[in-house]
PDB file of C-alpha atoms in Angstrom:
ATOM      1  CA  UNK A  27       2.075 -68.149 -11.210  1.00  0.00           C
ATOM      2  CA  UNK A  28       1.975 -71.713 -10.173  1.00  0.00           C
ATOM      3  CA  UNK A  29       4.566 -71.965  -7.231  1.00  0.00           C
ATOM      4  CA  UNK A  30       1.777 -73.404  -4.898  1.00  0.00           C
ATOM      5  CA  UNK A  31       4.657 -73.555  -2.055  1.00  0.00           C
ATOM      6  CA  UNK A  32       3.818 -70.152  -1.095  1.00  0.00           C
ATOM      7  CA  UNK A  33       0.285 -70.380  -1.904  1.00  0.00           C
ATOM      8  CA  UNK A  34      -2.090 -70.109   1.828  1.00  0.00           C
ATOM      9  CA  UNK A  35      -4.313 -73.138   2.230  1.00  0.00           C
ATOM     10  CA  UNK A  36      -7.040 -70.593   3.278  1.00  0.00           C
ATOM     11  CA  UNK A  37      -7.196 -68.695   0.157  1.00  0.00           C
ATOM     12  CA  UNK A  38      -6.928 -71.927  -1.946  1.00  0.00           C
ATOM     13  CA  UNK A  39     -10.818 -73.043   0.090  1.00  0.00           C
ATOM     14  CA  UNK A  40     -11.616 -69.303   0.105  1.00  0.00           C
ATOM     15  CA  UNK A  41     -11.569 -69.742  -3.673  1.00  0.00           C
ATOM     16  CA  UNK A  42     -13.178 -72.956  -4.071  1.00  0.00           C
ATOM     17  CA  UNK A  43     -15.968 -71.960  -1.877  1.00  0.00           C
ATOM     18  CA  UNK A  44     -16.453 -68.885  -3.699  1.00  0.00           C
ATOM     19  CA  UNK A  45     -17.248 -70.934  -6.567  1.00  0.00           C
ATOM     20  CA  UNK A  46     -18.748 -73.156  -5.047  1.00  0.00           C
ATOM     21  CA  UNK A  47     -21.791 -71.311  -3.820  1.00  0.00           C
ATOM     22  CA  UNK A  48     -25.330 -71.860  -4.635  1.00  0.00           C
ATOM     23  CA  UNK A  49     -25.291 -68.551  -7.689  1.00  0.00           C
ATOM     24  CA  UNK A  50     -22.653 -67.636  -9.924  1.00  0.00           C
ATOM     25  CA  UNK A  51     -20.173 -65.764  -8.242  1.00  0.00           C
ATOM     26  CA  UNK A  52     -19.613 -62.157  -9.847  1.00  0.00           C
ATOM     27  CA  UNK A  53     -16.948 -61.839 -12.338  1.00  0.00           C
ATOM     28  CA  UNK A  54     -14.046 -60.237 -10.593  1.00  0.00           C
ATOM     29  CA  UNK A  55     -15.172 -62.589  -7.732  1.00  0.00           C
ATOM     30  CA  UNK A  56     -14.146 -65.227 -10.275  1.00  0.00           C
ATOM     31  CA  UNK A  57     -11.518 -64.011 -11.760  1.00  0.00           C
ATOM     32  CA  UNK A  58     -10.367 -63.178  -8.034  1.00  0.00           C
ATOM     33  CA  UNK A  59     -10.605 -67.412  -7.391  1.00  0.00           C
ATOM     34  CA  UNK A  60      -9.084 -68.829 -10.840  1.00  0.00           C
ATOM     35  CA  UNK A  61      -5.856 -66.829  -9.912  1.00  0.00           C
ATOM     36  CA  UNK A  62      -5.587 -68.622  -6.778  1.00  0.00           C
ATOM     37  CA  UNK A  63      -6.495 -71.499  -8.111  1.00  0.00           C
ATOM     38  CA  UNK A  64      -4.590 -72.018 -11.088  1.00  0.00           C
ATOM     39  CA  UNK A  65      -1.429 -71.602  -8.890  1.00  0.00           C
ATOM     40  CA  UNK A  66      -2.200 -75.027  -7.653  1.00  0.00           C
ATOM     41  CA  UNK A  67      -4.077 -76.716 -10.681  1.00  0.00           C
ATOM     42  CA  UNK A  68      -2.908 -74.966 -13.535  1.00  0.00           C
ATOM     43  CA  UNK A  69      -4.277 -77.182 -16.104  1.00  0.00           C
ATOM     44  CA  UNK A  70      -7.649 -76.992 -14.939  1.00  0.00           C
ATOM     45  CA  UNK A  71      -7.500 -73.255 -14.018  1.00  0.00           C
ATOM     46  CA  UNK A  72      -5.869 -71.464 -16.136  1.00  0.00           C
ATOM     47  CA  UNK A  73      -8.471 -72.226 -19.191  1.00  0.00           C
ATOM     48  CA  UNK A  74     -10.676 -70.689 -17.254  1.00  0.00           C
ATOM     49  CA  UNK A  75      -8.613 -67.763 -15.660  1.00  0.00           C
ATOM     50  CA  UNK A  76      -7.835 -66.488 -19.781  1.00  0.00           C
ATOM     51  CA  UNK A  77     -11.620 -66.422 -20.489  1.00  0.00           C
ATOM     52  CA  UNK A  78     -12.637 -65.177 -17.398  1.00  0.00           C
ATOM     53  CA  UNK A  79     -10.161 -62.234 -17.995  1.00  0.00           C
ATOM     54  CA  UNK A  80     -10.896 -61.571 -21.264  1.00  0.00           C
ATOM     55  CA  UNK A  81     -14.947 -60.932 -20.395  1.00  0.00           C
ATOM     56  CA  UNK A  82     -14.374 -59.281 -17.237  1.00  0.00           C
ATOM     57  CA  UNK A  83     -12.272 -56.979 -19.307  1.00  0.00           C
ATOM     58  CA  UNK A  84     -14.998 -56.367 -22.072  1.00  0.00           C
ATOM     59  CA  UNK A  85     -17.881 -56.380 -19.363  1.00  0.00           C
ATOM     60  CA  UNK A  86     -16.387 -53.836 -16.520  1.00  0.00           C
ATOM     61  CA  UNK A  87     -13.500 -52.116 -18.103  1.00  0.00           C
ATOM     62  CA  UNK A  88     -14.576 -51.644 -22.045  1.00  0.00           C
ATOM     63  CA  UNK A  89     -14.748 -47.411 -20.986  1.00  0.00           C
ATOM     64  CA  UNK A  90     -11.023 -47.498 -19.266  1.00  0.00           C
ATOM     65  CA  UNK A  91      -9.411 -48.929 -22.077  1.00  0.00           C
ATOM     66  CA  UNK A  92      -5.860 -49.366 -20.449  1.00  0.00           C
ATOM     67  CA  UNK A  93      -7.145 -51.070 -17.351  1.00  0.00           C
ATOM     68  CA  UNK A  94      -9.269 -53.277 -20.324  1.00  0.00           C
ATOM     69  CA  UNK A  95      -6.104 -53.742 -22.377  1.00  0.00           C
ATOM     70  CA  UNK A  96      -3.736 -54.635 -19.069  1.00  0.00           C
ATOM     71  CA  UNK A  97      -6.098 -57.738 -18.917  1.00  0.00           C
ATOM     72  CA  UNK A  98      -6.241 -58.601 -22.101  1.00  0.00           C
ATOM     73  CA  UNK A  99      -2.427 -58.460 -21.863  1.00  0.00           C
ATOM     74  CA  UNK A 100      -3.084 -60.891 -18.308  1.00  0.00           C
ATOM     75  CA  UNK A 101      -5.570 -63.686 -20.295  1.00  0.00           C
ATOM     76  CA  UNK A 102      -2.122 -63.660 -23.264  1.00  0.00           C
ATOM     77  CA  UNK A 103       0.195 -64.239 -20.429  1.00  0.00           C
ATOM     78  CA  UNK A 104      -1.852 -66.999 -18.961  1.00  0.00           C
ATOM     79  CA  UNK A 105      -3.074 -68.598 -22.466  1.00  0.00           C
ATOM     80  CA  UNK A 106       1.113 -68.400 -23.058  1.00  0.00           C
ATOM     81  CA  UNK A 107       1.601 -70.886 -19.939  1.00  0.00           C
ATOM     82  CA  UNK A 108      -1.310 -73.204 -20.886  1.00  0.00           C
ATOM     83  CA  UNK A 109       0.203 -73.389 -24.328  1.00  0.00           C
ATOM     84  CA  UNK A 110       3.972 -73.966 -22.729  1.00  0.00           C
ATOM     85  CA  UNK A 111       2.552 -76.935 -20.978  1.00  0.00           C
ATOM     86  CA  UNK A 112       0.098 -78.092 -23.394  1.00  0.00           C
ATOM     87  CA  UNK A 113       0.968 -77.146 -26.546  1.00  0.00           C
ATOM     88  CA  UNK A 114      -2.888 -78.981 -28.017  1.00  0.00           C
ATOM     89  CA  UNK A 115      -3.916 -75.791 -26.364  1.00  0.00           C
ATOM     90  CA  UNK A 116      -2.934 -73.234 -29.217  1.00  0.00           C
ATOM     91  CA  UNK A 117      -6.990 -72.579 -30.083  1.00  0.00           C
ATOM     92  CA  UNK A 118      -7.300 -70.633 -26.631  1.00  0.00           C
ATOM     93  CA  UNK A 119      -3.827 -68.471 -27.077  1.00  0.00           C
ATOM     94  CA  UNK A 120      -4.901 -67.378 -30.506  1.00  0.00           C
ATOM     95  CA  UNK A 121      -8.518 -66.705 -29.245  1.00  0.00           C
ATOM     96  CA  UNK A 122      -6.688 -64.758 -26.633  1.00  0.00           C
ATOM     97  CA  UNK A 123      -4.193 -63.052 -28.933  1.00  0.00           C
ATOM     98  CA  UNK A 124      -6.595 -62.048 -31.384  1.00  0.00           C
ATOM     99  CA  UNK A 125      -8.953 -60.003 -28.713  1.00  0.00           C
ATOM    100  CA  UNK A 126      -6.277 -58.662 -27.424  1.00  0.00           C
ATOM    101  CA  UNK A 127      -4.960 -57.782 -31.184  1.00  0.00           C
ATOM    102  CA  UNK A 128      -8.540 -56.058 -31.259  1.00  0.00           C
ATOM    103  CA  UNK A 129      -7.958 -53.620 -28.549  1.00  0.00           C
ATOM    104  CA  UNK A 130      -4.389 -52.760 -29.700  1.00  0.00           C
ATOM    105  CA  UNK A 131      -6.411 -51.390 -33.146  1.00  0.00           C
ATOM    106  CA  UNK A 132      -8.980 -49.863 -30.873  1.00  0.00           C
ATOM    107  CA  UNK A 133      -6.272 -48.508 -29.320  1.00  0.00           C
ATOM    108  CA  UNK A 134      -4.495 -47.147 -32.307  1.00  0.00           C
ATOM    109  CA  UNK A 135      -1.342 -48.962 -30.914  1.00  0.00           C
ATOM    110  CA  UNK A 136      -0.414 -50.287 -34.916  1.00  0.00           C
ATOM    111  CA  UNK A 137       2.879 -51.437 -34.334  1.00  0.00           C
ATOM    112  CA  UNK A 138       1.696 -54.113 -31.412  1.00  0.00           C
ATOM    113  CA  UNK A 139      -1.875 -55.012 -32.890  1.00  0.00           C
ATOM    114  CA  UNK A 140       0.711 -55.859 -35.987  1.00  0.00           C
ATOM    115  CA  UNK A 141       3.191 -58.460 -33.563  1.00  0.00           C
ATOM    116  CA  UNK A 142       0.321 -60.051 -32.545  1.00  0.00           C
ATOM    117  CA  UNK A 143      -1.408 -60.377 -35.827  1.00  0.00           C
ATOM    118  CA  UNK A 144       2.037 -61.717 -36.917  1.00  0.00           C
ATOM    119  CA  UNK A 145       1.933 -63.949 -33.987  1.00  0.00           C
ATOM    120  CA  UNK A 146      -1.380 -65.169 -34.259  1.00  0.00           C
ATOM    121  CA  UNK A 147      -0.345 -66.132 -38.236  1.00  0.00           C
ATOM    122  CA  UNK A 148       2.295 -68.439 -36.697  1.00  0.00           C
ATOM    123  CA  UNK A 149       0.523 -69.952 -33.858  1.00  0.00           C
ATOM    124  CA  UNK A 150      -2.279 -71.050 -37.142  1.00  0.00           C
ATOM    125  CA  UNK A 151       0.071 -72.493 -39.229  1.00  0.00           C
ATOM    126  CA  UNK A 152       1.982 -74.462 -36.513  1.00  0.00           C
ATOM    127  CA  UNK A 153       5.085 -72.207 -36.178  1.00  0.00           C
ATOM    128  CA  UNK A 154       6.530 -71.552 -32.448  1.00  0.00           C
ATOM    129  CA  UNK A 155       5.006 -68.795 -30.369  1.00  0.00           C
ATOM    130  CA  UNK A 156       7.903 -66.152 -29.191  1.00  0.00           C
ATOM    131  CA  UNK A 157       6.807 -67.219 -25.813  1.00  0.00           C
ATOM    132  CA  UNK A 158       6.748 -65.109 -22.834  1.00  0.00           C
ATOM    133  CA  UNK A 159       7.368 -61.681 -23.032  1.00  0.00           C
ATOM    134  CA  UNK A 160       7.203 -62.142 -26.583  1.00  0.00           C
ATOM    135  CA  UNK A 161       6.285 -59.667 -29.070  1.00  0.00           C
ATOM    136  CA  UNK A 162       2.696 -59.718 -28.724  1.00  0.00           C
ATOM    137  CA  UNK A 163       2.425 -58.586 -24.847  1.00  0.00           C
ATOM    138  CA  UNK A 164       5.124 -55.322 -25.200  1.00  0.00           C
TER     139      UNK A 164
END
């Protein structure tokens, strides 16, 4: 996600201006510009990519809940990298983890909701994550 050698200068200012402009930008239009972005400023971006994921999940796909879950899974993934470069960053990979936990239930998918539960119990008491690919996002 953040090899910003093959990133195009014009959709790096294609996402800045988009939020840039005078009214909040739609969600997906957002969510659309922090993936851009955070290829080249990951620290500041990708904070903002794992939220923005998480509600644009909720808010347009809560009645497709695979498409909901897939970005759930996304916001993890991203809240994963944050955390691998700043570890002081566990708060928004649990916050992550445990929404995504929440759709697993909805979801009836036990045996995942359950990694990521475990996951989440580890992350709180200061253990390791698993890391990418780990159990949580399978």
């Amino acid at each position: 996600m953040t090899n910003s050698a093959h990133i195009s200068h014009d959709a790096v200012l294609r996402a800045r201006v988009a939020l840039l402009g005078s009214a909040k930008p739609p969600l997906a239009e957002r969510v659309a510009a922090y993936r851009v972005l955070a290829a080249v400023s990951p620290l500041a971006y990708l904070p903002l990519l794992a939220v923005a994921l998480r509600k644009y999940g909720r808010r347009e796909f809560a009645h497709r809940p695979a498409v909901h879950l897939a970005l759930l899974a996304e916001s993890v993934s991203v809240a994963r990298e944050l955390y691998a470069r700043q570890p002081g960053r566990v708060g928004l990979l649990i916050d992550s983890l445990a929404v995504y936990r929440e759709q697993l239930d909805r979801m009836e998918r036990r045996a995942q909701a359950g990694a990521a539960a475990e996951e989440i119990g580890r992350l709180a008491a200061g253990e390791e994550s698993p890391g990418p690919g780990g159990p949580a996002t399978r």
